[in-house]
């Protein structure tokens, strides 16, 4: 229940990030996706993931294989756009999208979870 709910709650963040992404070829906005999953041992080494986290979610760029299927060339420009480089200033699009949508994402997630839990309870009553 939790992973799909988190993925659904992050959809407005994805839409905002795609809208804020700098446009050159349009590949950056197309490459963005939601990744929601249970944290791995490697994830838990991050300062942003705690031992009590059950699910993590992020808006990120697709893998190289997925980008190739989409006809988009994989490169590191997504990181350079967000954080800048030695030659170019930063044009953040992910962080502002998440920061501006944080509270509405939490509210949306609580509504999604309430609905899904009620659906699960109704299904359990019906089966008993």
PDB file of C-alpha atoms in Angstrom:
ATOM      1  CA  UNK A   1       0.000   0.000   0.000  1.00  0.00           C
ATOM      2  CA  UNK A   2       2.728   2.457   0.982  1.00  0.00           C
ATOM      3  CA  UNK A   3       5.041   2.426  -2.068  1.00  0.00           C
ATOM      4  CA  UNK A   4       2.259   3.049  -4.639  1.00  0.00           C
ATOM      5  CA  UNK A   5       0.749   5.714  -2.365  1.00  0.00           C
ATOM      6  CA  UNK A   6       4.053   7.568  -2.098  1.00  0.00           C
ATOM      7  CA  UNK A   7       4.542   7.308  -5.858  1.00  0.00           C
ATOM      8  CA  UNK A   8       1.065   8.758  -6.441  1.00  0.00           C
ATOM      9  CA  UNK A   9       1.641  11.587  -3.943  1.00  0.00           C
ATOM     10  CA  UNK A  10       4.875  12.577  -5.719  1.00  0.00           C
ATOM     11  CA  UNK A  11       3.165  13.098  -9.113  1.00  0.00           C
ATOM     12  CA  UNK A  12       2.581  16.844  -8.541  1.00  0.00           C
ATOM     13  CA  UNK A  13       6.273  17.244  -7.645  1.00  0.00           C
ATOM     14  CA  UNK A  14       7.219  15.491 -10.893  1.00  0.00           C
ATOM     15  CA  UNK A  15       4.903  17.766 -12.887  1.00  0.00           C
ATOM     16  CA  UNK A  16       6.373  20.868 -11.228  1.00  0.00           C
ATOM     17  CA  UNK A  17       9.957  19.681 -11.828  1.00  0.00           C
ATOM     18  CA  UNK A  18       9.163  19.011 -15.495  1.00  0.00           C
ATOM     19  CA  UNK A  19       7.646  22.482 -15.810  1.00  0.00           C
ATOM     20  CA  UNK A  20      10.678  24.127 -14.142  1.00  0.00           C
ATOM     21  CA  UNK A  21      13.315  22.092 -16.032  1.00  0.00           C
ATOM     22  CA  UNK A  22      15.418  24.200 -18.392  1.00  0.00           C
ATOM     23  CA  UNK A  23      14.470  23.549 -22.012  1.00  0.00           C
ATOM     24  CA  UNK A  24      17.144  22.958 -24.626  1.00  0.00           C
ATOM     25  CA  UNK A  25      16.124  19.792 -26.431  1.00  0.00           C
ATOM     26  CA  UNK A  26      13.311  18.919 -24.005  1.00  0.00           C
ATOM     27  CA  UNK A  27      15.065  15.672 -23.090  1.00  0.00           C
ATOM     28  CA  UNK A  28      15.623  16.690 -19.474  1.00  0.00           C
ATOM     29  CA  UNK A  29      11.925  17.075 -18.677  1.00  0.00           C
ATOM     30  CA  UNK A  30      11.152  13.836 -20.531  1.00  0.00           C
ATOM     31  CA  UNK A  31      13.823  11.945 -18.594  1.00  0.00           C
ATOM     32  CA  UNK A  32      12.407  12.808 -15.166  1.00  0.00           C
ATOM     33  CA  UNK A  33      10.591  10.054 -13.291  1.00  0.00           C
ATOM     34  CA  UNK A  34       9.424   9.122  -9.807  1.00  0.00           C
ATOM     35  CA  UNK A  35      11.374   6.445  -7.973  1.00  0.00           C
ATOM     36  CA  UNK A  36       9.627   5.058  -4.872  1.00  0.00           C
ATOM     37  CA  UNK A  37      10.871   1.984  -3.044  1.00  0.00           C
ATOM     38  CA  UNK A  38      11.929   0.493   0.246  1.00  0.00           C
ATOM     39  CA  UNK A  39      15.352   1.826   1.280  1.00  0.00           C
ATOM     40  CA  UNK A  40      18.341  -0.411   0.682  1.00  0.00           C
ATOM     41  CA  UNK A  41      21.356  -0.823   2.929  1.00  0.00           C
ATOM     42  CA  UNK A  42      23.181   1.627   0.653  1.00  0.00           C
ATOM     43  CA  UNK A  43      20.346   4.163   0.975  1.00  0.00           C
ATOM     44  CA  UNK A  44      20.597   3.985   4.760  1.00  0.00           C
ATOM     45  CA  UNK A  45      24.201   5.260   4.601  1.00  0.00           C
ATOM     46  CA  UNK A  46      22.796   8.596   3.398  1.00  0.00           C
ATOM     47  CA  UNK A  47      22.253  11.312   5.985  1.00  0.00           C
ATOM     48  CA  UNK A  48      18.782  11.815   4.497  1.00  0.00           C
ATOM     49  CA  UNK A  49      17.546   8.264   5.158  1.00  0.00           C
ATOM     50  CA  UNK A  50      17.026   7.055   8.730  1.00  0.00           C
ATOM     51  CA  UNK A  51      16.623   3.569  10.168  1.00  0.00           C
ATOM     52  CA  UNK A  52      12.915   4.196  10.711  1.00  0.00           C
ATOM     53  CA  UNK A  53      12.199   5.170   7.084  1.00  0.00           C
ATOM     54  CA  UNK A  54       9.936   2.567   5.512  1.00  0.00           C
ATOM     55  CA  UNK A  55       9.756   4.013   1.990  1.00  0.00           C
ATOM     56  CA  UNK A  56      11.788   6.598   0.122  1.00  0.00           C
ATOM     57  CA  UNK A  57      10.772   8.510  -2.969  1.00  0.00           C
ATOM     58  CA  UNK A  58      12.556  10.874  -5.323  1.00  0.00           C
ATOM     59  CA  UNK A  59      12.102  12.621  -8.619  1.00  0.00           C
ATOM     60  CA  UNK A  60      15.153  11.623 -10.615  1.00  0.00           C
ATOM     61  CA  UNK A  61      16.340  11.059 -14.160  1.00  0.00           C
ATOM     62  CA  UNK A  62      15.737   7.707 -15.804  1.00  0.00           C
ATOM     63  CA  UNK A  63      18.542   5.168 -16.159  1.00  0.00           C
ATOM     64  CA  UNK A  64      20.725   5.126 -19.260  1.00  0.00           C
ATOM     65  CA  UNK A  65      18.938   2.054 -20.635  1.00  0.00           C
ATOM     66  CA  UNK A  66      15.515   3.619 -20.187  1.00  0.00           C
ATOM     67  CA  UNK A  67      16.704   6.875 -21.763  1.00  0.00           C
ATOM     68  CA  UNK A  68      18.076   4.943 -24.751  1.00  0.00           C
ATOM     69  CA  UNK A  69      14.661   3.315 -25.250  1.00  0.00           C
ATOM     70  CA  UNK A  70      13.129   6.796 -25.203  1.00  0.00           C
ATOM     71  CA  UNK A  71      15.643   8.026 -27.782  1.00  0.00           C
ATOM     72  CA  UNK A  72      17.319  10.417 -25.342  1.00  0.00           C
ATOM     73  CA  UNK A  73      21.094  10.484 -24.984  1.00  0.00           C
ATOM     74  CA  UNK A  74      22.228   9.916 -21.406  1.00  0.00           C
ATOM     75  CA  UNK A  75      24.616  12.491 -19.977  1.00  0.00           C
ATOM     76  CA  UNK A  76      25.433  14.349 -16.772  1.00  0.00           C
ATOM     77  CA  UNK A  77      23.798  17.654 -17.730  1.00  0.00           C
ATOM     78  CA  UNK A  78      20.860  17.090 -15.374  1.00  0.00           C
ATOM     79  CA  UNK A  79      23.221  17.400 -12.392  1.00  0.00           C
ATOM     80  CA  UNK A  80      24.995  20.409 -13.912  1.00  0.00           C
ATOM     81  CA  UNK A  81      21.640  22.133 -14.494  1.00  0.00           C
ATOM     82  CA  UNK A  82      20.587  21.626 -10.885  1.00  0.00           C
ATOM     83  CA  UNK A  83      23.866  22.453  -9.138  1.00  0.00           C
ATOM     84  CA  UNK A  84      25.882  24.362 -11.738  1.00  0.00           C
ATOM     85  CA  UNK A  85      29.398  23.677 -12.953  1.00  0.00           C
ATOM     86  CA  UNK A  86      32.711  25.460 -13.220  1.00  0.00           C
ATOM     87  CA  UNK A  87      31.523  27.103 -16.443  1.00  0.00           C
ATOM     88  CA  UNK A  88      27.773  27.504 -15.901  1.00  0.00           C
ATOM     89  CA  UNK A  89      25.666  28.749 -13.038  1.00  0.00           C
ATOM     90  CA  UNK A  90      23.037  26.552 -11.425  1.00  0.00           C
ATOM     91  CA  UNK A  91      19.472  26.471 -12.766  1.00  0.00           C
ATOM     92  CA  UNK A  92      17.733  24.482 -10.022  1.00  0.00           C
ATOM     93  CA  UNK A  93      14.464  22.817 -10.952  1.00  0.00           C
ATOM     94  CA  UNK A  94      14.216  19.749  -8.689  1.00  0.00           C
ATOM     95  CA  UNK A  95      14.790  21.371  -5.306  1.00  0.00           C
ATOM     96  CA  UNK A  96      12.374  24.282  -5.901  1.00  0.00           C
ATOM     97  CA  UNK A  97       9.734  21.838  -7.147  1.00  0.00           C
ATOM     98  CA  UNK A  98      10.046  19.673  -4.043  1.00  0.00           C
ATOM     99  CA  UNK A  99      10.273  22.596  -1.639  1.00  0.00           C
ATOM    100  CA  UNK A 100       7.219  24.329  -3.097  1.00  0.00           C
ATOM    101  CA  UNK A 101       5.162  21.126  -3.113  1.00  0.00           C
ATOM    102  CA  UNK A 102       6.325  19.624   0.212  1.00  0.00           C
ATOM    103  CA  UNK A 103       3.280  20.393   2.356  1.00  0.00           C
ATOM    104  CA  UNK A 104       0.762  19.592  -0.380  1.00  0.00           C
ATOM    105  CA  UNK A 105       2.578  16.291  -1.021  1.00  0.00           C
ATOM    106  CA  UNK A 106       2.286  15.350   2.657  1.00  0.00           C
ATOM    107  CA  UNK A 107      -1.411  16.292   2.656  1.00  0.00           C
ATOM    108  CA  UNK A 108      -2.012  14.340  -0.548  1.00  0.00           C
ATOM    109  CA  UNK A 109      -0.184  11.306   0.854  1.00  0.00           C
ATOM    110  CA  UNK A 110      -2.295  11.316   4.009  1.00  0.00           C
ATOM    111  CA  UNK A 111      -5.477  11.380   1.916  1.00  0.00           C
ATOM    112  CA  UNK A 112      -4.241   8.600  -0.367  1.00  0.00           C
ATOM    113  CA  UNK A 113      -3.253   6.423   2.593  1.00  0.00           C
ATOM    114  CA  UNK A 114      -6.587   7.005   4.349  1.00  0.00           C
ATOM    115  CA  UNK A 115      -8.462   5.998   1.186  1.00  0.00           C
ATOM    116  CA  UNK A 116      -6.324   2.912   0.559  1.00  0.00           C
ATOM    117  CA  UNK A 117      -6.533   1.746   4.170  1.00  0.00           C
ATOM    118  CA  UNK A 118     -10.329   2.075   4.096  1.00  0.00           C
ATOM    119  CA  UNK A 119     -10.420   0.105   0.826  1.00  0.00           C
ATOM    120  CA  UNK A 120      -8.255  -2.604   2.412  1.00  0.00           C
ATOM    121  CA  UNK A 121     -10.452  -2.751   5.513  1.00  0.00           C
ATOM    122  CA  UNK A 122     -13.599  -3.014   3.392  1.00  0.00           C
ATOM    123  CA  UNK A 123     -12.043  -5.814   1.378  1.00  0.00           C
ATOM    124  CA  UNK A 124     -11.078  -7.688   4.559  1.00  0.00           C
ATOM    125  CA  UNK A 125     -14.615  -7.391   5.983  1.00  0.00           C
ATOM    126  CA  UNK A 126     -16.069  -8.672   2.738  1.00  0.00           C
ATOM    127  CA  UNK A 127     -13.769 -11.709   2.723  1.00  0.00           C
ATOM    128  CA  UNK A 128     -14.528 -12.657   6.350  1.00  0.00           C
TER     129      UNK A 128
END
